[in-house]
PDB file of C-alpha atoms in Angstrom:
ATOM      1  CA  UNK A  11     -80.391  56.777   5.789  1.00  0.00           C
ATOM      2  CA  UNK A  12     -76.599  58.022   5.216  1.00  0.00           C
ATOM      3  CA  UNK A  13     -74.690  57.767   8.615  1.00  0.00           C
ATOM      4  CA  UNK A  14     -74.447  61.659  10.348  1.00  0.00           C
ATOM      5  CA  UNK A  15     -69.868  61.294  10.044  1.00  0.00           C
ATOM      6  CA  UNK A  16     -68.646  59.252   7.449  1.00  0.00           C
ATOM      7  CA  UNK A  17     -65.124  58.918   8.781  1.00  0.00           C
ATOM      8  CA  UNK A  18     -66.303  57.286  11.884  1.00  0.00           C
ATOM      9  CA  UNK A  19     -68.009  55.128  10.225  1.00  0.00           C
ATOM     10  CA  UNK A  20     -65.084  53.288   8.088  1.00  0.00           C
ATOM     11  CA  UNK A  21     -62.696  53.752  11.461  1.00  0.00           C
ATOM     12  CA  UNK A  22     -65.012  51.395  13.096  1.00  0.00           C
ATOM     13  CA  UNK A  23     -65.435  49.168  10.059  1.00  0.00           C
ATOM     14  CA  UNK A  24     -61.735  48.704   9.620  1.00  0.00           C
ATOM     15  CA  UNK A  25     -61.856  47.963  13.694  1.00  0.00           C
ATOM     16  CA  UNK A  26     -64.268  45.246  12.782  1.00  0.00           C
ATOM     17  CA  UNK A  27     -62.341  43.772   9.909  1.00  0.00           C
ATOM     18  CA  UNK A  28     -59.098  43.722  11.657  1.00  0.00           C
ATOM     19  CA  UNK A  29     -60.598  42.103  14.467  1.00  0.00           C
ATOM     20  CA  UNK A  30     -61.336  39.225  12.194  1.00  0.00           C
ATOM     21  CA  UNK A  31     -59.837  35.406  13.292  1.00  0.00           C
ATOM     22  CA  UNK A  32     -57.465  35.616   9.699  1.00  0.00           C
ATOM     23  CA  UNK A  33     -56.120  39.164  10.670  1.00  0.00           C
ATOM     24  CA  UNK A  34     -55.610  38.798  14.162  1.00  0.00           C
ATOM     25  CA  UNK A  35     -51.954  38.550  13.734  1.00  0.00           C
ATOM     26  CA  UNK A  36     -52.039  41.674  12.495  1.00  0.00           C
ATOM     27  CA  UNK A  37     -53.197  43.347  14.913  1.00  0.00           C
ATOM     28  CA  UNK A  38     -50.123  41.955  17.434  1.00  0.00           C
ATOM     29  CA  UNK A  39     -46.712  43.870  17.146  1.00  0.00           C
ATOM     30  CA  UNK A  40     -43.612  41.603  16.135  1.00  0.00           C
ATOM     31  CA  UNK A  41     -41.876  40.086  19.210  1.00  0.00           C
ATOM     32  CA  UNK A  42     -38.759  39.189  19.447  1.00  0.00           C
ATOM     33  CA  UNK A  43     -39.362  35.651  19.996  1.00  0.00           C
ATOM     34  CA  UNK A  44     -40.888  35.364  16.943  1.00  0.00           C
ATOM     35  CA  UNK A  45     -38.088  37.397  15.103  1.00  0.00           C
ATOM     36  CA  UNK A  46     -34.980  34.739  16.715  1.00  0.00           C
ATOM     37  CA  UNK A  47     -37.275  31.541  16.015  1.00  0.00           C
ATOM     38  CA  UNK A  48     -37.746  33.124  12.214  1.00  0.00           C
ATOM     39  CA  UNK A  49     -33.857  33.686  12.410  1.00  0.00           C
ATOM     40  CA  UNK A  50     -33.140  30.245  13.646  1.00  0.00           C
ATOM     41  CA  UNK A  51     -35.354  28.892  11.256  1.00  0.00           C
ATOM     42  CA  UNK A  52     -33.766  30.013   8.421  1.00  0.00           C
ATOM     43  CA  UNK A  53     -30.638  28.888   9.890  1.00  0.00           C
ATOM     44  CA  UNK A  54     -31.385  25.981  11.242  1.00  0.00           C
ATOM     45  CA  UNK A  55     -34.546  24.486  11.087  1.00  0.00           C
ATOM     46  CA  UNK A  56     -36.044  25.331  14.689  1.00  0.00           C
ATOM     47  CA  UNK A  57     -39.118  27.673  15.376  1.00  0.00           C
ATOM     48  CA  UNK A  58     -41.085  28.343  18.547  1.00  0.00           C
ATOM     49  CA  UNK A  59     -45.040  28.005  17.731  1.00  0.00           C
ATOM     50  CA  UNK A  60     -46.723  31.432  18.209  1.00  0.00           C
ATOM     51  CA  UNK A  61     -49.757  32.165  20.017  1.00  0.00           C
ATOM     52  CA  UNK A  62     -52.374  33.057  17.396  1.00  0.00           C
ATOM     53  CA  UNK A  63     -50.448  31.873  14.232  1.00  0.00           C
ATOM     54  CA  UNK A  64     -52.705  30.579  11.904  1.00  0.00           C
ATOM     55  CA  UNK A  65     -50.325  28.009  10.642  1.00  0.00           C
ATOM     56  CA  UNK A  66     -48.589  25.224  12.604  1.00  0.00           C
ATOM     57  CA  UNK A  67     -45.067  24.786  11.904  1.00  0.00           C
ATOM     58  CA  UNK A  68     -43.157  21.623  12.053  1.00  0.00           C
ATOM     59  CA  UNK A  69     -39.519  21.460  12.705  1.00  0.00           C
ATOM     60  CA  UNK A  70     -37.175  19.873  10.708  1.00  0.00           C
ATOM     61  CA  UNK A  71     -35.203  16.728  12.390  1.00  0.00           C
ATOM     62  CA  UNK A  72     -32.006  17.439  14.002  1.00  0.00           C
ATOM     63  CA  UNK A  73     -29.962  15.092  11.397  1.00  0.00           C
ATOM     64  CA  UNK A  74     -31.699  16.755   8.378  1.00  0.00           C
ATOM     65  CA  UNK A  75     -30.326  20.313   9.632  1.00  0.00           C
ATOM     66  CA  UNK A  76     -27.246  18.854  10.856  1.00  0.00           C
ATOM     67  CA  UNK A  77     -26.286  17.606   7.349  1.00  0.00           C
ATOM     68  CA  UNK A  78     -27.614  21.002   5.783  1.00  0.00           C
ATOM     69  CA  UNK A  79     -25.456  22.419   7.366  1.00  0.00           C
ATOM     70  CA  UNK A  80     -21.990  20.390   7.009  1.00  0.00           C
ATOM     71  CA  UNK A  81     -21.569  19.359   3.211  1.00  0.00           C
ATOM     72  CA  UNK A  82     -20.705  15.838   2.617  1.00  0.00           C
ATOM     73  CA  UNK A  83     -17.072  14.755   2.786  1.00  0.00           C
ATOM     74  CA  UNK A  84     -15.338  13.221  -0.249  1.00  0.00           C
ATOM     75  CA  UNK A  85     -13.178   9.762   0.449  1.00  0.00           C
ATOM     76  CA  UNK A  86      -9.672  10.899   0.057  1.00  0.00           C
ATOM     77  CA  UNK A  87      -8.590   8.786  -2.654  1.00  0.00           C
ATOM     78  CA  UNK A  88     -11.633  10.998  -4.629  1.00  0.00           C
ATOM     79  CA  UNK A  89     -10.087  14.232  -3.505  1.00  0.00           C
ATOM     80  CA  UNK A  90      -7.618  16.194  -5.879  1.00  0.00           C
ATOM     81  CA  UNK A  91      -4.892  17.643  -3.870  1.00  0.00           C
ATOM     82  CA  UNK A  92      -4.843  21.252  -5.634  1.00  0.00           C
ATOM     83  CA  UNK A  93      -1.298  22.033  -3.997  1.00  0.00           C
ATOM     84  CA  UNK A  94       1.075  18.928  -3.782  1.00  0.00           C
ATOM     85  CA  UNK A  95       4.564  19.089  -2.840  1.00  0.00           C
ATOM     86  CA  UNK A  96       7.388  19.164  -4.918  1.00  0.00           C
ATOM     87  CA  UNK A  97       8.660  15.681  -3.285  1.00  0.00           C
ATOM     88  CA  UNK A  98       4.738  14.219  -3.698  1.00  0.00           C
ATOM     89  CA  UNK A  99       5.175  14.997  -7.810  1.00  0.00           C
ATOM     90  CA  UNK A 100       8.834  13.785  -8.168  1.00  0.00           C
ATOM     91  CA  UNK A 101       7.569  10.732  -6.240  1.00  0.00           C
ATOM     92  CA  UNK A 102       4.875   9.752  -8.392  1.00  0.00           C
ATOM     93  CA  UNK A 103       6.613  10.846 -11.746  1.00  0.00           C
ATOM     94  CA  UNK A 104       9.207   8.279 -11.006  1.00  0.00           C
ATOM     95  CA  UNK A 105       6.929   5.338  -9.903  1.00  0.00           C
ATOM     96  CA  UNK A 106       5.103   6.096 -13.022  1.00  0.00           C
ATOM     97  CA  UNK A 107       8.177   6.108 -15.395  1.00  0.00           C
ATOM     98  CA  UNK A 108       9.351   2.574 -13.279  1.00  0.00           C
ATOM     99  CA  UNK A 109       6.245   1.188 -13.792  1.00  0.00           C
ATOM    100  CA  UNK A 110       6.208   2.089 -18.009  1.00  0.00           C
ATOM    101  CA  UNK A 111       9.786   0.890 -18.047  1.00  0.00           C
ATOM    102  CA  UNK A 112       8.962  -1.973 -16.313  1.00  0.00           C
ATOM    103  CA  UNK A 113       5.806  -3.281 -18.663  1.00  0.00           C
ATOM    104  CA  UNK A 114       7.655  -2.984 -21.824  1.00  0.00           C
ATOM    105  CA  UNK A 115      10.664  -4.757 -20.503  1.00  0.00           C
ATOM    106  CA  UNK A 116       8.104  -7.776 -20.207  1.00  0.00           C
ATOM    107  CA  UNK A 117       9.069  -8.973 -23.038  1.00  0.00           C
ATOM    108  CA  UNK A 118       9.067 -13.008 -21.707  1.00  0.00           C
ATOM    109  CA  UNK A 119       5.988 -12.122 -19.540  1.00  0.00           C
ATOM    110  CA  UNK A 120       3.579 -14.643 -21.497  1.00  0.00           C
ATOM    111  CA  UNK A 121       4.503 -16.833 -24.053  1.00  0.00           C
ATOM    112  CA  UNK A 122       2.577 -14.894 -27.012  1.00  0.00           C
ATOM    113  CA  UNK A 123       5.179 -11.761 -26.179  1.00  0.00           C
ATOM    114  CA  UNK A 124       7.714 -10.674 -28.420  1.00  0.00           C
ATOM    115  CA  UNK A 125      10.480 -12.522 -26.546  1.00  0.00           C
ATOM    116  CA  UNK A 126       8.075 -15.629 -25.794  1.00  0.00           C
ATOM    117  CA  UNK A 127      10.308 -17.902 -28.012  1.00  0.00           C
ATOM    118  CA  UNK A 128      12.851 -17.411 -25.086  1.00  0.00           C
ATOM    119  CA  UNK A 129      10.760 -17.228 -21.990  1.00  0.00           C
ATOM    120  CA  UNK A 130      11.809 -21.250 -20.947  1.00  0.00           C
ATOM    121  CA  UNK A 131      15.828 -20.174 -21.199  1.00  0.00           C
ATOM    122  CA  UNK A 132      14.995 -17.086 -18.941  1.00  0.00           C
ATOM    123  CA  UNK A 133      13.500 -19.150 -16.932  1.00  0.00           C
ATOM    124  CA  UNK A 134      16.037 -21.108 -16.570  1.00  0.00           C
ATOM    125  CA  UNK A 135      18.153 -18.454 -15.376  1.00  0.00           C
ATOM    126  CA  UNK A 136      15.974 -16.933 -12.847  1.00  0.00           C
ATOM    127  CA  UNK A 137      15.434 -20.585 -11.334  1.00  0.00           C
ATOM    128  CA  UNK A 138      19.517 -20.418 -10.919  1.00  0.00           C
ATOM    129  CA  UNK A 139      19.141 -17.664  -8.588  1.00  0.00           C
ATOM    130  CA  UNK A 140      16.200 -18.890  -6.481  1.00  0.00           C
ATOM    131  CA  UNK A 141      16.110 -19.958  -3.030  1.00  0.00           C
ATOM    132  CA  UNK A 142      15.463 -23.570  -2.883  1.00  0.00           C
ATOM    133  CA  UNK A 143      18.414 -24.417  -5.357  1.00  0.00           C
ATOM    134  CA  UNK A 144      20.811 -22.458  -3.253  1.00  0.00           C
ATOM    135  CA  UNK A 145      19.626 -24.039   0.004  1.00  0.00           C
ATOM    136  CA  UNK A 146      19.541 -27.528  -1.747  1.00  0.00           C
ATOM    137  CA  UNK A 147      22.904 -27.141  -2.877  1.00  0.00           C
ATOM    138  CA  UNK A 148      24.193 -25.792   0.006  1.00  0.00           C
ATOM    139  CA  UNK A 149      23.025 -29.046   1.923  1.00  0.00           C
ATOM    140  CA  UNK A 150      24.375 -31.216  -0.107  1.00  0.00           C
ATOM    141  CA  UNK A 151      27.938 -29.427  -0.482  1.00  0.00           C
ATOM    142  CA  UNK A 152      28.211 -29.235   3.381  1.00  0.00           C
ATOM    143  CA  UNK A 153      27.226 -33.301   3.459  1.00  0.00           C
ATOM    144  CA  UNK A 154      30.159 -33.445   0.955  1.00  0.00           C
ATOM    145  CA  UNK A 155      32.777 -31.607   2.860  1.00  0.00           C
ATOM    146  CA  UNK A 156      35.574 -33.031   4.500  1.00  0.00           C
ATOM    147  CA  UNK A 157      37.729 -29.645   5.613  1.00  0.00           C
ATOM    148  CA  UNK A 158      36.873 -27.433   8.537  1.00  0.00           C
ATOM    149  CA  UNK A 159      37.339 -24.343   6.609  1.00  0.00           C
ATOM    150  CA  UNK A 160      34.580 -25.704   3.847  1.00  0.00           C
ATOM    151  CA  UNK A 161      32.487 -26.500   6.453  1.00  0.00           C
ATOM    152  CA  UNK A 162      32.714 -23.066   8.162  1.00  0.00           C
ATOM    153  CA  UNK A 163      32.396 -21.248   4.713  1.00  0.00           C
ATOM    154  CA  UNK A 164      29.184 -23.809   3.828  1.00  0.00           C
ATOM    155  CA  UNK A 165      28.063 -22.952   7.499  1.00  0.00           C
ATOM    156  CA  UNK A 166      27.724 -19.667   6.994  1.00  0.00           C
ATOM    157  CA  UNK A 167      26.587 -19.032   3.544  1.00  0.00           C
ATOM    158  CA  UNK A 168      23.843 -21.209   4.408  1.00  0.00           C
ATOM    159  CA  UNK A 169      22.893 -18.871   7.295  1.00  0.00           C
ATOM    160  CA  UNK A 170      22.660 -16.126   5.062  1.00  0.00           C
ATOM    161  CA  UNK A 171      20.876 -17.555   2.313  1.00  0.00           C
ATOM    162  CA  UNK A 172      17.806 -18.392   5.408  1.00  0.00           C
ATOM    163  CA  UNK A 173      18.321 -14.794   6.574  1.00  0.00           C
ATOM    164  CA  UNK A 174      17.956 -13.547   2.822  1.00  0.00           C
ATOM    165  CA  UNK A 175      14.827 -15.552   2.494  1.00  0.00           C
ATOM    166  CA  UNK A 176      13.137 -14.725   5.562  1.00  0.00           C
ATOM    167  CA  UNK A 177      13.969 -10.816   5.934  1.00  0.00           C
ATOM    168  CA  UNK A 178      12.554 -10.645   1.973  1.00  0.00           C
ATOM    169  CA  UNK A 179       9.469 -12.316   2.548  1.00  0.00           C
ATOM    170  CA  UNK A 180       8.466 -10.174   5.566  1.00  0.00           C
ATOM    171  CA  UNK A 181       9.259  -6.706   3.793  1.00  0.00           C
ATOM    172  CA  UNK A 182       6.951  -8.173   0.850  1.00  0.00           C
ATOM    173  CA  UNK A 183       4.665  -9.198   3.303  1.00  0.00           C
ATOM    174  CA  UNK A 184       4.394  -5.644   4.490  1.00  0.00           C
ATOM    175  CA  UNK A 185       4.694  -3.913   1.525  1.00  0.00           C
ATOM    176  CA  UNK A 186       2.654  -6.023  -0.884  1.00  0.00           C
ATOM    177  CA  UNK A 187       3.306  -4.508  -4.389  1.00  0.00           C
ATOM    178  CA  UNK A 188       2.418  -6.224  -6.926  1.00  0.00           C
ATOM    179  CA  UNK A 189       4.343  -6.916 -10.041  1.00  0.00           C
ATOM    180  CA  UNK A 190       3.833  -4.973 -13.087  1.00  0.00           C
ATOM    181  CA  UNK A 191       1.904  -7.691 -14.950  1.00  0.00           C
ATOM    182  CA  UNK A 192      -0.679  -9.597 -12.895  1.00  0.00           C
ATOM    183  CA  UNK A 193       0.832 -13.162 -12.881  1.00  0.00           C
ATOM    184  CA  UNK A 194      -0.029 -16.116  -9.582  1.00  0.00           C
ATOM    185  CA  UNK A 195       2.992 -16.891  -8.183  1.00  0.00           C
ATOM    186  CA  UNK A 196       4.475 -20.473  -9.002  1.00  0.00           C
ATOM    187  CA  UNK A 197       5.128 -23.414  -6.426  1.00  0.00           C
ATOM    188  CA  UNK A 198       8.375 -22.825  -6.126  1.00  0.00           C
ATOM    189  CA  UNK A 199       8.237 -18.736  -5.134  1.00  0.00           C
ATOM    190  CA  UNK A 200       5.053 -19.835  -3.102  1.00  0.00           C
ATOM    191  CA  UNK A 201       7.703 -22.420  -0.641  1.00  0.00           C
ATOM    192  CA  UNK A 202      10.485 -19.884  -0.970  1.00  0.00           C
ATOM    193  CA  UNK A 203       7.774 -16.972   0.020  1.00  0.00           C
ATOM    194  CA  UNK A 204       8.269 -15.342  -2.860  1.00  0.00           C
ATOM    195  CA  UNK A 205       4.868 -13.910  -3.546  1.00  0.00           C
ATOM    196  CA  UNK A 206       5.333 -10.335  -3.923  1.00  0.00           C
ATOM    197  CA  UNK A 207       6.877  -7.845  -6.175  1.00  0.00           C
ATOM    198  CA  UNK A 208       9.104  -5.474  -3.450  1.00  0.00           C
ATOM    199  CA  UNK A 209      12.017  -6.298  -2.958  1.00  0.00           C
ATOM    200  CA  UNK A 210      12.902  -8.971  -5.601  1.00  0.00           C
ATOM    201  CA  UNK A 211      14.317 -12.133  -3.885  1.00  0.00           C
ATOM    202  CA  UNK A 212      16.540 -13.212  -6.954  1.00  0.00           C
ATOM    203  CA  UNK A 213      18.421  -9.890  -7.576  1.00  0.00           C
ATOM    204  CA  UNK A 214      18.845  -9.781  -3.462  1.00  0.00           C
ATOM    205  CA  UNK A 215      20.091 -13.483  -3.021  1.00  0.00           C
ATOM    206  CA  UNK A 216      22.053 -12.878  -6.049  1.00  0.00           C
ATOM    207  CA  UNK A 217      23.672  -9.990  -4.729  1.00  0.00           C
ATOM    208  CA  UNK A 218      24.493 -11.212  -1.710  1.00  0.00           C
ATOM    209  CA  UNK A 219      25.891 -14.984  -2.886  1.00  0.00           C
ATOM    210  CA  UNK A 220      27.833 -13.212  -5.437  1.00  0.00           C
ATOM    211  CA  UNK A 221      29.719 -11.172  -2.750  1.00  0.00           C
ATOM    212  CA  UNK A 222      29.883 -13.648  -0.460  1.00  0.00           C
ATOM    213  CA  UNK A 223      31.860 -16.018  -3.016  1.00  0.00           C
ATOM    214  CA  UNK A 224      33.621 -13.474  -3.920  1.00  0.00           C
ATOM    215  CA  UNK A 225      35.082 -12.596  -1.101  1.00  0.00           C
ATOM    216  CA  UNK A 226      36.117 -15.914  -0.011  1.00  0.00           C
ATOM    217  CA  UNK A 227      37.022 -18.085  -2.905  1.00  0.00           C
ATOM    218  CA  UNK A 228      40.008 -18.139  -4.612  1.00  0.00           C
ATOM    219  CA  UNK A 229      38.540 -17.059  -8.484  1.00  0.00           C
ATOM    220  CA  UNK A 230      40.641 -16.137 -11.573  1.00  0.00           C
ATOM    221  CA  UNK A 231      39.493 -13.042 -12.788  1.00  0.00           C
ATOM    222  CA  UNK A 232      37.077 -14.415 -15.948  1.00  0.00           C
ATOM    223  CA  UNK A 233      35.053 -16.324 -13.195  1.00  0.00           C
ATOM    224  CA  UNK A 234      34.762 -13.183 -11.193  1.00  0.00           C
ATOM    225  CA  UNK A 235      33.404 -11.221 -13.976  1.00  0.00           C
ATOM    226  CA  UNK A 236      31.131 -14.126 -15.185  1.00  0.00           C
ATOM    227  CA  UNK A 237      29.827 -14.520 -11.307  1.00  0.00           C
ATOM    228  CA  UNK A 238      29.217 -10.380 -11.642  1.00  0.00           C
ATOM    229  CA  UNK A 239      27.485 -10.884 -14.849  1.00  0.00           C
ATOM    230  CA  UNK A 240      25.303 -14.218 -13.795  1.00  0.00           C
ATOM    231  CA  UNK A 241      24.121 -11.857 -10.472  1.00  0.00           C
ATOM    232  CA  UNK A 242      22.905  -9.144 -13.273  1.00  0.00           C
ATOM    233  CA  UNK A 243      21.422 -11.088 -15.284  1.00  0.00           C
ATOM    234  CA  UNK A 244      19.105 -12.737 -12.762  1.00  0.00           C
ATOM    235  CA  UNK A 245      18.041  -9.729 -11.370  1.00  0.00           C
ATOM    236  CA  UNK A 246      17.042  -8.809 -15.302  1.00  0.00           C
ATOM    237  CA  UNK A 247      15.519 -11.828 -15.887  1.00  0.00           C
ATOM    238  CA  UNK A 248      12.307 -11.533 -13.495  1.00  0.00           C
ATOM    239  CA  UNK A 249      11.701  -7.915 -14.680  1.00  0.00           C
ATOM    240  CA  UNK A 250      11.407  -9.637 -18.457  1.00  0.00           C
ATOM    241  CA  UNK A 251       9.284 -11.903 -16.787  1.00  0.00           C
ATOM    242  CA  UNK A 252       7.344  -9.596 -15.712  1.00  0.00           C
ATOM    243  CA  UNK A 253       7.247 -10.517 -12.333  1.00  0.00           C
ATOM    244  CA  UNK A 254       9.478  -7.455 -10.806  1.00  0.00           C
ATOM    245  CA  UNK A 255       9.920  -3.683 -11.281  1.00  0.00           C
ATOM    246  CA  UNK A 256      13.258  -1.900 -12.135  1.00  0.00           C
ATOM    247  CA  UNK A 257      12.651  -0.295  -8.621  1.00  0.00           C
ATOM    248  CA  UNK A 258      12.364  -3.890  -7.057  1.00  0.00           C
ATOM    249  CA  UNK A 259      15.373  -5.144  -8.502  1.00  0.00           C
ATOM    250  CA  UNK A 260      17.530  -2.312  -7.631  1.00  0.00           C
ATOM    251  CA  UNK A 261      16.724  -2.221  -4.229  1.00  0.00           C
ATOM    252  CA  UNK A 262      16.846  -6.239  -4.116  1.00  0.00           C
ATOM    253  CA  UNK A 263      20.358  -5.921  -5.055  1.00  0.00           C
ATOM    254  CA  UNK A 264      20.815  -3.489  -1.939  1.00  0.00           C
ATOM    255  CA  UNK A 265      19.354  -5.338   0.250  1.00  0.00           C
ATOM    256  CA  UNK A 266      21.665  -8.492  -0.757  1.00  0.00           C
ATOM    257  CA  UNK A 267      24.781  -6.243   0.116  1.00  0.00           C
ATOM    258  CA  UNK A 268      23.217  -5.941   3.304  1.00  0.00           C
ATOM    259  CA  UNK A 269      22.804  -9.330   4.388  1.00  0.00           C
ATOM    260  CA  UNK A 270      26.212  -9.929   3.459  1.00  0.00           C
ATOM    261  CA  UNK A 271      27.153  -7.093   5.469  1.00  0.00           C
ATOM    262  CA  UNK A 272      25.001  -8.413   8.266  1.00  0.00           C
ATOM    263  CA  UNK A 273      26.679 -12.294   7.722  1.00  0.00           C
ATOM    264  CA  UNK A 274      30.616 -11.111   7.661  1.00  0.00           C
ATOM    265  CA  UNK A 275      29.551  -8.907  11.241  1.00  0.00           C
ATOM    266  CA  UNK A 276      28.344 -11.887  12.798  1.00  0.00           C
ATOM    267  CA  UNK A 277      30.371 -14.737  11.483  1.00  0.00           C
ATOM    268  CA  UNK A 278      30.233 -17.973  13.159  1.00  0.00           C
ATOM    269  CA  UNK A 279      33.868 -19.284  13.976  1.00  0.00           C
ATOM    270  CA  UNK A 280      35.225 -22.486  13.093  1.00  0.00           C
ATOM    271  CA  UNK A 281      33.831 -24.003  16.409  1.00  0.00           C
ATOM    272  CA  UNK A 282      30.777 -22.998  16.302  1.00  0.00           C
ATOM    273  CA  UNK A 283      29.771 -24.035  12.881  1.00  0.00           C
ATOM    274  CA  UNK A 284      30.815 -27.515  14.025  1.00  0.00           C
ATOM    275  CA  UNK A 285      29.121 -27.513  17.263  1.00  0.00           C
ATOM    276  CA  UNK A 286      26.014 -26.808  14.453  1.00  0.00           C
ATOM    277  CA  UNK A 287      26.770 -29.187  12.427  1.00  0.00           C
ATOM    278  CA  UNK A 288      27.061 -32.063  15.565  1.00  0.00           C
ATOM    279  CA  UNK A 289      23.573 -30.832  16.898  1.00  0.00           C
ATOM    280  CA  UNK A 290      22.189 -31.372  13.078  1.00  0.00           C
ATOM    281  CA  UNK A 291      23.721 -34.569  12.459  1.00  0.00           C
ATOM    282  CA  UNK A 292      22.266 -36.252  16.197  1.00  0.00           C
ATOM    283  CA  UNK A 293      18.979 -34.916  15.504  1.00  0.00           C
ATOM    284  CA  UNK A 294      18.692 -36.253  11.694  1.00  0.00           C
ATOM    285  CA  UNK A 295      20.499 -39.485  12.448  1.00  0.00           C
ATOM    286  CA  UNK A 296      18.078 -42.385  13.968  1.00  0.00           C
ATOM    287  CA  UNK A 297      18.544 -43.438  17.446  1.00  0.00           C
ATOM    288  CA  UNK A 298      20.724 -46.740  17.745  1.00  0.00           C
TER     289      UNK A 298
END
């Protein structure tokens, strides 16, 4: 038997298929709850749980959303600075130029180098401008002198070769460069604290001994030149080692004008460099 009005007949069918458990959401407008927690969802990661969903929903962890969210961080030495400074680039052009200069002027920096055959008489000459031979022979030069005005000059030069030694080591301390050819330090630059690259010890002491003979002994002019020329040519002599940079010997020889700078501001008079030399004489001499 047909039904007596069709179009009732499929309103109330479509009643009773929308009121179905899977279309009951449906039937329910939008609120605007539901709209915010979708929102926040997408964005990040939270969702209130509906009445009547059919689904359940499970959040995402806070830490999961959080680093969503913020992208991961490079280290800095991985990051490429896109707009450096004029001052940044000339600074790294020339600390790459010193250290290119410095690696091929390494010619005595291993015995198979091209200057190898020579690398015991450069030696030689860099051990004239080390630390422990100028102390040494300072010692023994000030047990040898009879005149007050030797003894002041010895006094005093000995001063400023332990203020040369000491005020170098700490600045290599802090600055630890390393030379441009990866070489241990020897025995002698290990007592003498001589272990790093910045500034270079021998060109400094070298400096600074040269201008402090200079300025008071009595030289003919050929010895001054020579005493010039021996200064220069231990400062050379650990970059062909390979043990120093052009930029550590320059500034090595700058910092050995200071120190005698420094000494010649503070000298110690007559007096007191014998007062010194009483207190070191009763404390090395044994007890009678």
């Amino acid at each position: 038997m047909m039904p007596s009005n069709p179009t009732r007949a499929r309103a109330r069918d479509r009643g009773n298929l929308l009121g179905r458990p899977e279309f009951l959401s449906l039937n329910q407008p939008l609120r605007a709850g539901l709209s915010e927690g979708r929102g926040t969802s997408r964005r990040g990661g939270h969702t209130k749980s509906q009445p009547g969903q059919p689904w359940d929903y499970q959040p995402e962890p806070a830490d999961t959303a959080k680093e969503r969210r913020e992208p991961a961080k490079l280290p800095e030495e991985d990051c490429m600075q896109l707009n450096p400074s004029f001052r940044g680039i000339a600074v790294n052009s020339l600390l790459a130029i010193d250290i290119c200069l410095s690696k091929k002027l390494g010619v005595c920096a291993y015995s198979s180098s091209s200057w190898g055959s020579v690398r015991s008489m450069v030696t030689l000459l860099a051990l004239t401008g080390h630390g422990i031979t100028w102390i040494f022979g300072t010692l023994v030069c000030l047990t040898r002198s009879n005149t007050l005005a030797g003894q002041e000059v010895l006094v005093n030069l000995l001063l400023a070769l332990l203020l040369d030694v000491l005020t170098v080591a700490g600045v290599q301390k802090l600055v630890k460069r390393r030379g441009p050819w990866e070489m241990s330090p020897g025995f002698l630059d290990c007592v003498a604290m001589d272990v790093y690259s910045f500034p270079a010890a021998h060109a400094s002491r070298a400096a600074m001994v040269t201008k402090f003979l200079l300025a008071h002994l009595v030289l003919a002019v050929p010895l001054r030149v020579l005493l010039v020329l021996w200064a220069a040519l231990v400062g050379l002599s650990r970059v062909l080692l390979g043990r120093h940079h052009l930029t550590d010997m320059a500034c090595g020889f700058a910092v050995g004008l200071l120190h005698f700078s420094l000494v010649e501001t503070v000298w110690l008079s007559s007096a007191t460099c014998q007062t010194i030399i009483s207190i070191a004489t009763l404390s090395c001499s044994p007890f009678s």
